[in-house]
mmCIF file of C-alpha atoms in Angstrom:
data_model
loop_
_atom_site.group_PDB
_atom_site.id
_atom_site.type_symbol
_atom_site.label_atom_id
_atom_site.label_comp_id
_atom_site.label_asym_id
_atom_site.label_seq_id
_atom_site.Cartn_x
_atom_site.Cartn_y
_atom_site.Cartn_z
ATOM 1 C CA MET X 1 181.097 -78.177 -59.993
ATOM 2 C CA ASP X 2 179.982 -79.653 -56.761
ATOM 3 C CA LEU X 3 176.444 -80.363 -55.323
ATOM 4 C CA VAL X 4 176.044 -76.859 -53.644
ATOM 5 C CA GLU X 5 177.115 -75.146 -56.726
ATOM 6 C CA VAL X 6 174.412 -77.103 -58.906
ATOM 7 C CA SER X 7 172.087 -76.331 -56.269
ATOM 8 C CA GLN X 8 172.377 -72.672 -56.403
ATOM 9 C CA GLN X 9 172.427 -72.655 -60.171
ATOM 10 C CA PHE X 10 169.187 -74.562 -59.967
ATOM 11 C CA GLU X 11 167.719 -71.959 -57.768
ATOM 12 C CA ARG X 12 168.426 -69.154 -60.264
ATOM 13 C CA PHE X 13 166.862 -71.155 -62.891
ATOM 14 C CA LYS X 14 163.700 -71.725 -60.887
ATOM 15 C CA ALA X 15 163.563 -68.080 -60.249
ATOM 16 C CA ALA X 16 163.821 -67.200 -63.851
ATOM 17 C CA PHE X 17 161.112 -70.116 -64.337
ATOM 18 C CA VAL X 18 158.713 -68.169 -61.893
ATOM 19 C CA ARG X 19 159.468 -65.015 -63.535
ATOM 20 C CA LYS X 20 158.412 -66.801 -66.889
ATOM 21 C CA ASP X 21 161.814 -65.601 -68.423
ATOM 22 C CA TYR X 22 162.062 -68.827 -70.498
ATOM 23 C CA ASP X 23 164.818 -67.957 -72.467
ATOM 24 C CA ILE X 24 167.181 -67.615 -69.331
ATOM 25 C CA CYS X 25 165.940 -70.947 -68.209
ATOM 26 C CA SER X 26 166.917 -72.514 -71.546
ATOM 27 C CA ASN X 27 170.346 -71.331 -71.059
ATOM 28 C CA LEU X 28 170.465 -72.283 -67.406
ATOM 29 C CA LEU X 29 169.031 -75.643 -68.125
ATOM 30 C CA SER X 30 171.728 -76.293 -70.918
ATOM 31 C CA GLN X 31 174.565 -75.216 -68.144
ATOM 32 C CA LEU X 32 172.737 -77.530 -65.512
ATOM 33 C CA LYS X 33 172.804 -80.629 -67.781
ATOM 34 C CA VAL X 34 176.673 -80.309 -68.303
ATOM 35 C CA SER X 35 177.005 -80.052 -64.721
ATOM 36 C CA LEU X 36 175.019 -83.142 -63.922
ATOM 37 C CA THR X 37 177.266 -85.153 -65.979
ATOM 38 C CA LYS X 38 180.082 -84.729 -63.410
ATOM 39 C CA PHE X 39 177.977 -86.463 -60.928
ATOM 40 C CA ARG X 40 178.650 -90.248 -61.082
ATOM 41 C CA SER X 41 175.847 -91.550 -58.989
ATOM 42 C CA LEU X 42 173.343 -90.421 -61.524
ATOM 43 C CA PRO X 43 171.891 -92.980 -64.432
ATOM 44 C CA PRO X 44 173.229 -95.195 -66.119
ATOM 45 C CA LEU X 45 176.202 -95.648 -63.593
ATOM 46 C CA PHE X 46 174.248 -95.420 -60.159
ATOM 47 C CA LYS X 47 177.860 -95.103 -58.532
ATOM 48 C CA ASN X 48 177.334 -94.916 -54.581
ATOM 49 C CA THR X 49 178.878 -91.812 -54.046
ATOM 50 C CA PRO X 50 178.725 -90.160 -50.410
ATOM 51 C CA ASN X 51 176.110 -87.494 -51.905
ATOM 52 C CA ALA X 52 174.361 -90.087 -53.913
ATOM 53 C CA ASN X 53 170.545 -89.791 -52.793
ATOM 54 C CA ASN X 54 171.036 -85.619 -52.910
ATOM 55 C CA GLU X 55 172.624 -85.793 -56.389
ATOM 56 C CA LEU X 56 169.909 -88.135 -57.666
ATOM 57 C CA LEU X 57 166.877 -86.057 -55.902
ATOM 58 C CA LEU X 58 168.300 -83.016 -57.423
ATOM 59 C CA ALA X 59 168.643 -84.166 -61.178
ATOM 60 C CA ARG X 60 165.360 -85.757 -60.908
ATOM 61 C CA GLU X 61 163.782 -82.170 -59.988
ATOM 62 C CA ILE X 62 165.979 -80.483 -62.713
ATOM 63 C CA TYR X 63 164.640 -82.879 -65.507
ATOM 64 C CA GLU X 64 160.974 -82.555 -63.979
ATOM 65 C CA HIS X 65 161.599 -78.886 -64.527
ATOM 66 C CA ALA X 66 163.142 -79.366 -68.015
ATOM 67 C CA VAL X 67 160.077 -81.251 -69.134
ATOM 68 C CA VAL X 68 157.855 -78.744 -67.806
ATOM 69 C CA LEU X 69 159.835 -76.187 -69.678
ATOM 70 C CA SER X 70 159.433 -77.600 -72.827
ATOM 71 C CA VAL X 71 155.745 -77.438 -72.462
ATOM 72 C CA LYS X 72 155.885 -73.783 -71.855
ATOM 73 C CA ILE X 73 157.881 -73.108 -74.777
ATOM 74 C CA GLU X 74 155.903 -75.510 -77.030
ATOM 75 C CA ASP X 75 158.837 -77.645 -78.050
ATOM 76 C CA GLN X 76 157.637 -81.389 -78.199
ATOM 77 C CA ASP X 77 161.271 -82.598 -79.341
ATOM 78 C CA ALA X 78 162.616 -81.059 -76.145
ATOM 79 C CA PHE X 79 159.792 -82.773 -74.241
ATOM 80 C CA GLU X 80 160.822 -86.018 -75.743
ATOM 81 C CA ARG X 81 164.403 -85.852 -74.832
ATOM 82 C CA ASP X 82 164.057 -84.366 -71.347
ATOM 83 C CA PHE X 83 161.320 -87.153 -70.650
ATOM 84 C CA PHE X 84 163.668 -90.089 -71.545
ATOM 85 C CA GLN X 85 166.457 -88.559 -69.381
ATOM 86 C CA LEU X 86 164.046 -88.098 -66.532
ATOM 87 C CA LYS X 87 162.455 -91.601 -66.663
ATOM 88 C CA PRO X 88 165.176 -93.648 -65.433
ATOM 89 C CA TYR X 89 164.761 -91.824 -62.323
ATOM 90 C CA TYR X 90 161.275 -92.921 -61.903
ATOM 91 C CA THR X 91 162.168 -96.469 -62.834
ATOM 92 C CA ASP X 92 165.839 -97.552 -62.356
ATOM 93 C CA ALA X 93 166.326 -95.083 -59.440
ATOM 94 C CA GLY X 94 162.900 -96.102 -57.635
ATOM 95 C CA TYR X 95 162.096 -99.557 -58.484
ATOM 96 C CA CYS X 96 162.462 -100.690 -55.303
ATOM 97 C CA ARG X 97 159.117 -99.414 -54.109
ATOM 98 C CA VAL X 98 157.391 -101.537 -57.063
ATOM 99 C CA ARG X 99 156.153 -104.875 -56.004
ATOM 100 C CA ILE X 100 159.637 -105.489 -54.277
ATOM 101 C CA ASP X 101 157.707 -107.845 -51.727
ATOM 102 C CA GLU X 102 156.676 -110.149 -54.965
ATOM 103 C CA TYR X 103 160.330 -110.162 -56.163
ATOM 104 C CA ARG X 104 161.609 -111.314 -52.858
ATOM 105 C CA ARG X 105 159.292 -114.384 -53.087
ATOM 106 C CA CYS X 106 161.503 -115.383 -55.934
ATOM 107 C CA THR X 107 164.413 -117.549 -55.422
ATOM 108 C CA PHE X 108 166.420 -115.716 -58.193
ATOM 109 C CA TYR X 109 165.502 -112.134 -56.796
ATOM 110 C CA LYS X 110 166.513 -113.224 -53.409
ATOM 111 C CA ALA X 111 170.009 -113.970 -54.766
ATOM 112 C CA LEU X 112 169.891 -110.719 -56.456
ATOM 113 C CA ASP X 113 168.745 -108.765 -53.382
ATOM 114 C CA SER X 114 171.589 -110.392 -51.666
ATOM 115 C CA LEU X 115 174.052 -109.202 -54.272
ATOM 116 C CA MET X 116 172.685 -105.619 -54.290
ATOM 117 C CA MET X 117 172.316 -105.544 -50.286
ATOM 118 C CA ASP X 118 176.124 -106.798 -50.344
ATOM 119 C CA ASN X 119 177.195 -103.605 -52.909
ATOM 120 C CA ASN X 120 174.991 -101.042 -50.951
ATOM 121 C CA LEU X 121 172.964 -100.608 -54.202
ATOM 122 C CA TYR X 122 169.326 -99.937 -52.518
ATOM 123 C CA SER X 123 170.697 -96.760 -50.493
ATOM 124 C CA ASN X 124 170.666 -95.120 -53.743
ATOM 125 C CA ARG X 125 166.851 -95.614 -54.433
ATOM 126 C CA LEU X 126 164.543 -92.471 -54.378
ATOM 127 C CA PRO X 127 161.301 -91.810 -52.602
ATOM 128 C CA PRO X 128 158.557 -91.202 -55.020
ATOM 129 C CA SER X 129 157.962 -87.511 -56.489
ATOM 130 C CA PRO X 130 154.744 -85.722 -56.417
ATOM 131 C CA GLN X 131 155.502 -84.959 -60.137
ATOM 132 C CA GLU X 132 155.886 -88.277 -61.317
ATOM 133 C CA TYR X 133 152.247 -89.156 -62.174
ATOM 134 C CA PRO X 134 151.421 -85.788 -63.472
ATOM 135 C CA ILE X 135 154.401 -85.938 -66.044
ATOM 136 C CA LEU X 136 153.766 -89.617 -67.120
ATOM 137 C CA GLY X 137 150.219 -88.812 -67.663
ATOM 138 C CA LEU X 138 151.487 -85.466 -69.734
ATOM 139 C CA ASN X 139 153.632 -88.065 -71.738
ATOM 140 C CA LEU X 140 150.711 -90.221 -72.494
ATOM 141 C CA LEU X 141 148.872 -87.277 -73.640
ATOM 142 C CA ARG X 142 151.877 -86.203 -76.160
ATOM 143 C CA LEU X 143 152.044 -89.597 -77.773
ATOM 144 C CA LEU X 144 148.035 -89.273 -78.077
ATOM 145 C CA VAL X 145 148.564 -86.004 -79.764
ATOM 146 C CA GLN X 146 151.222 -87.379 -82.232
ATOM 147 C CA ASN X 147 148.918 -90.370 -82.800
ATOM 148 C CA ARG X 148 151.459 -92.794 -81.848
ATOM 149 C CA ILE X 149 149.097 -95.014 -80.247
ATOM 150 C CA ALA X 150 150.884 -98.281 -80.142
ATOM 151 C CA GLU X 151 153.784 -96.307 -78.096
ATOM 152 C CA PHE X 152 150.881 -94.971 -75.899
ATOM 153 C CA HIS X 153 149.732 -98.473 -75.041
ATOM 154 C CA THR X 154 153.287 -99.652 -74.536
ATOM 155 C CA GLU X 155 153.947 -96.851 -71.891
ATOM 156 C CA LEU X 156 150.504 -97.814 -70.390
ATOM 157 C CA GLU X 157 151.561 -101.195 -69.898
ATOM 158 C CA LEU X 158 154.689 -100.297 -67.946
ATOM 159 C CA LEU X 159 152.621 -98.451 -65.346
ATOM 160 C CA SER X 160 151.738 -100.041 -62.265
ATOM 161 C CA ALA X 161 148.157 -100.495 -60.731
ATOM 162 C CA THR X 162 148.788 -97.508 -58.245
ATOM 163 C CA ALA X 163 149.729 -95.342 -61.203
ATOM 164 C CA LEU X 164 146.446 -96.481 -63.271
ATOM 165 C CA GLU X 165 144.414 -94.996 -60.496
ATOM 166 C CA ASP X 166 146.001 -91.693 -60.437
ATOM 167 C CA ARG X 167 143.632 -89.019 -62.052
ATOM 168 C CA CYS X 168 146.510 -87.599 -64.575
ATOM 169 C CA ILE X 169 146.967 -90.982 -65.698
ATOM 170 C CA LYS X 170 143.128 -91.768 -65.784
ATOM 171 C CA HIS X 171 142.641 -88.681 -67.800
ATOM 172 C CA ALA X 172 144.928 -89.682 -70.717
ATOM 173 C CA VAL X 173 143.474 -93.125 -70.655
ATOM 174 C CA GLU X 174 139.715 -91.914 -70.905
ATOM 175 C CA LEU X 175 140.803 -89.180 -73.630
ATOM 176 C CA GLU X 176 142.320 -92.289 -75.848
ATOM 177 C CA GLN X 177 139.281 -94.223 -75.135
ATOM 178 C CA SER X 178 136.942 -90.996 -76.121
ATOM 179 C CA PHE X 179 139.476 -90.782 -79.052
ATOM 180 C CA MET X 180 138.727 -94.369 -80.240
ATOM 181 C CA GLU X 181 135.003 -94.469 -79.678
ATOM 182 C CA GLY X 182 134.418 -91.319 -81.636
ATOM 183 C CA ALA X 183 133.220 -89.512 -78.539
ATOM 184 C CA TYR X 184 133.788 -86.128 -80.007
ATOM 185 C CA ASN X 185 131.942 -84.102 -77.465
ATOM 186 C CA ARG X 186 134.319 -85.638 -74.327
ATOM 187 C CA VAL X 187 137.291 -84.927 -76.469
ATOM 188 C CA LEU X 188 136.720 -81.327 -77.518
ATOM 189 C CA SER X 189 135.482 -80.617 -73.888
ATOM 190 C CA ALA X 190 138.265 -82.424 -71.919
ATOM 191 C CA ARG X 191 140.484 -79.385 -71.841
ATOM 192 C CA GLN X 192 138.014 -78.049 -69.024
ATOM 193 C CA THR X 193 138.530 -80.778 -67.011
ATOM 194 C CA ALA X 194 142.459 -81.154 -67.270
ATOM 195 C CA PRO X 195 143.991 -82.369 -64.228
ATOM 196 C CA HIS X 196 147.022 -79.938 -64.374
ATOM 197 C CA GLU X 197 147.870 -76.752 -65.933
ATOM 198 C CA THR X 198 150.460 -78.082 -67.986
ATOM 199 C CA TYR X 199 148.414 -80.451 -69.800
ATOM 200 C CA VAL X 200 146.182 -77.225 -71.702
ATOM 201 C CA TYR X 201 149.226 -77.030 -74.375
ATOM 202 C CA PHE X 202 148.262 -80.634 -75.364
ATOM 203 C CA MET X 203 144.840 -80.710 -75.061
ATOM 204 C CA ASP X 204 144.779 -77.705 -77.630
ATOM 205 C CA LEU X 205 146.958 -79.527 -80.046
ATOM 206 C CA LEU X 206 144.585 -82.666 -79.487
ATOM 207 C CA ALA X 207 141.738 -80.800 -80.288
ATOM 208 C CA LYS X 208 143.184 -79.783 -83.703
ATOM 209 C CA THR X 209 144.676 -83.557 -84.119
ATOM 210 C CA VAL X 210 141.618 -85.438 -83.644
ATOM 211 C CA ARG X 211 139.489 -83.022 -85.848
ATOM 212 C CA GLN X 212 141.876 -84.472 -88.653
ATOM 213 C CA ALA X 213 141.676 -87.894 -87.726
ATOM 214 C CA HIS X 214 140.538 -90.626 -90.273
ATOM 215 C CA PHE X 215 137.607 -92.669 -89.089
ATOM 216 C CA ASP X 216 136.690 -95.273 -91.291
ATOM 217 C CA TYR X 217 133.322 -96.219 -89.552
ATOM 218 C CA ILE X 218 132.211 -92.730 -90.077
ATOM 219 C CA HIS X 219 133.173 -91.791 -93.792
ATOM 220 C CA ILE X 220 135.172 -94.351 -95.380
ATOM 221 C CA TYR X 221 136.554 -91.646 -97.849
ATOM 222 C CA ASN X 222 137.121 -88.422 -96.199
ATOM 223 C CA PHE X 223 138.871 -86.621 -93.080
ATOM 224 C CA VAL X 224 136.066 -85.102 -91.006
ATOM 225 C CA THR X 225 136.261 -82.684 -88.089
ATOM 226 C CA PHE X 226 134.383 -83.808 -84.630
ATOM 227 C CA ARG X 227 132.669 -80.304 -85.075
ATOM 228 C CA ASP X 228 131.442 -81.006 -88.586
ATOM 229 C CA GLU X 229 130.403 -84.454 -87.656
ATOM 230 C CA ILE X 230 128.025 -82.844 -84.516
ATOM 231 C CA ALA X 231 126.726 -80.154 -86.859
ATOM 232 C CA GLY X 232 125.555 -82.816 -89.329
ATOM 233 C CA CYS X 233 123.847 -84.567 -86.499
ATOM 234 C CA SER X 234 122.310 -81.628 -85.566
ATOM 235 C CA GLU X 235 120.692 -80.686 -88.680
ATOM 236 C CA LYS X 236 119.174 -84.099 -88.700
ATOM 237 C CA ALA X 237 117.910 -84.230 -85.559
ATOM 238 C CA TYR X 238 116.667 -80.600 -84.985
ATOM 239 C CA ASP X 239 114.582 -78.257 -86.978
ATOM 240 C CA TYR X 240 115.881 -75.602 -85.351
ATOM 241 C CA LEU X 241 118.024 -74.508 -82.219
ATOM 242 C CA SER X 242 118.618 -71.294 -80.495
ATOM 243 C CA ILE X 243 121.932 -69.535 -81.192
ATOM 244 C CA ASN X 244 123.021 -70.113 -77.647
ATOM 245 C CA ASP X 245 122.487 -73.974 -77.590
ATOM 246 C CA THR X 246 124.179 -74.103 -81.067
ATOM 247 C CA ARG X 247 126.983 -72.492 -79.712
ATOM 248 C CA GLN X 248 127.322 -74.676 -76.764
ATOM 249 C CA MET X 249 126.844 -77.940 -78.866
ATOM 250 C CA LEU X 250 129.431 -77.060 -81.523
ATOM 251 C CA LEU X 251 131.848 -75.821 -78.543
ATOM 252 C CA PHE X 252 132.433 -72.222 -79.763
ATOM 253 C CA SER X 253 133.418 -69.797 -77.175
ATOM 254 C CA SER X 254 131.348 -66.812 -78.765
ATOM 255 C CA ASP X 255 128.353 -66.086 -80.884
ATOM 256 C CA GLN X 256 130.408 -64.304 -83.585
ATOM 257 C CA GLU X 257 132.737 -67.717 -83.935
ATOM 258 C CA LEU X 258 129.636 -69.590 -84.718
ATOM 259 C CA LEU X 259 128.272 -67.080 -87.064
ATOM 260 C CA GLU X 260 131.398 -66.934 -88.904
ATOM 261 C CA TYR X 261 131.536 -70.981 -89.006
ATOM 262 C CA ILE X 262 127.962 -71.281 -90.455
ATOM 263 C CA LYS X 263 128.747 -68.553 -93.035
ATOM 264 C CA ASP X 264 131.910 -70.523 -94.078
ATOM 265 C CA GLU X 265 130.663 -74.014 -93.668
ATOM 266 C CA HIS X 266 126.782 -74.284 -93.605
ATOM 267 C CA PRO X 267 125.636 -71.354 -95.690
ATOM 268 C CA GLU X 268 122.425 -73.335 -96.010
ATOM 269 C CA TRP X 269 121.489 -72.849 -92.384
ATOM 270 C CA GLU X 270 119.332 -69.868 -91.482
ATOM 271 C CA VAL X 271 119.894 -67.609 -88.529
ATOM 272 C CA LYS X 272 116.835 -65.498 -87.656
ATOM 273 C CA ASN X 273 115.059 -64.449 -84.435
ATOM 274 C CA GLY X 274 117.826 -65.763 -82.306
ATOM 275 C CA SER X 275 117.971 -69.073 -83.627
ATOM 276 C CA VAL X 276 119.343 -71.232 -86.370
ATOM 277 C CA TYR X 277 116.995 -73.122 -88.677
ATOM 278 C CA PHE X 278 117.939 -76.323 -90.444
ATOM 279 C CA GLN X 279 114.964 -77.076 -92.630
ATOM 280 C CA LYS X 280 116.661 -75.735 -95.775
ATOM 281 C CA ALA X 281 119.512 -78.176 -95.337
ATOM 282 C CA LYS X 282 117.235 -80.968 -94.894
ATOM 283 C CA GLU X 283 115.327 -80.097 -97.952
ATOM 284 C CA SER X 284 118.154 -79.665 -99.978
ATOM 285 C CA ALA X 285 119.837 -83.006 -98.782
ATOM 286 C CA PRO X 286 119.497 -85.273 -101.866
ATOM 287 C CA CYS X 287 117.756 -88.768 -100.894
ATOM 288 C CA LYS X 288 120.231 -91.587 -101.858
ATOM 289 C CA GLU X 289 119.257 -94.429 -103.706
ATOM 290 C CA ILE X 290 119.707 -97.757 -101.771
ATOM 291 C CA PRO X 291 121.522 -100.161 -104.090
ATOM 292 C CA SER X 292 119.613 -103.178 -103.277
ATOM 293 C CA LEU X 293 120.634 -105.806 -105.871
ATOM 294 C CA GLN X 294 124.470 -104.715 -104.820
ATOM 295 C CA LEU X 295 123.716 -105.336 -101.016
ATOM 296 C CA ILE X 296 121.791 -108.459 -102.038
ATOM 297 C CA ASN X 297 124.824 -109.801 -103.856
ATOM 298 C CA GLN X 298 127.319 -108.959 -101.348
ATOM 299 C CA THR X 299 125.289 -110.332 -98.582
ATOM 300 C CA LEU X 300 124.820 -113.652 -100.480
ATOM 301 C CA SER X 301 128.646 -113.633 -101.099
ATOM 302 C CA TYR X 302 129.585 -113.356 -97.317
ATOM 303 C CA ALA X 303 127.079 -116.196 -96.807
ATOM 304 C CA ARG X 304 129.000 -118.415 -99.280
ATOM 305 C CA GLU X 305 132.282 -117.373 -97.542
ATOM 306 C CA LEU X 306 131.210 -118.248 -94.107
ATOM 307 C CA GLU X 307 129.908 -121.556 -95.346
ATOM 308 C CA ARG X 308 133.286 -122.609 -96.576
ATOM 309 C CA ILE X 309 135.015 -121.422 -93.586
ATOM 310 C CA VAL X 310 132.430 -123.593 -91.385
#
């Protein structure tokens, strides 16, 4: 299958994508991927064929659509596969635009430059894609949702300074920082400020994931949800709040959701006259005795250990 036929097949894919006929899209995508294997200009070969640039651009756009399709059909495994097939088009096929002037100051890279120029390898390098940063940010968000924090930071280290300033990348970075800081409100409300419509799927998953995260510095023995932590703080800070204020603080979309939450999770709260009263919760909360002797012994033990170290 030549370039024209693959392009026509891709147009049928895009038409089905616009119609949201994702079953047809999935079938056409499988055919497109098989067709792309005939192009020797694509990674990892990068052969300098007559249509190399057009083939690279077409393949990159196909894989970008594949990544977005995987989000639409909510298939994280497909997302990972398609992203790693796409990634060489952002790195290997586009690397000459990343700090190439710095490379050319080095004697080794001058020799490498010469070798690549002799073999006409620079002709296959691609211009930037407008979808690159949104998709890279989407991948960071996926890693955050899957709690693969080490991989998140590895991917982050590979990004250029320009990429780090992009709003899609910054969105994922700020979310990770909020996640680590325990800034519950920012994490749960970040869906409203998603920089791209494809981010909504992972944002919804993130809201569920972080509610189950284990925070040793909040509760050393329990998994807590962000909403429950906010609720616990609210009942200690206020005697009562209006239903509207309580709903907004706990990030519910309707009063009915709030009332069901109170009924299931906090039956000690009183709802009357358009307000939620926390007084009963305060009265029923037992006063915990501070283990003074234990704290003194631990403090003295720490002091002895520090003295040994010093």
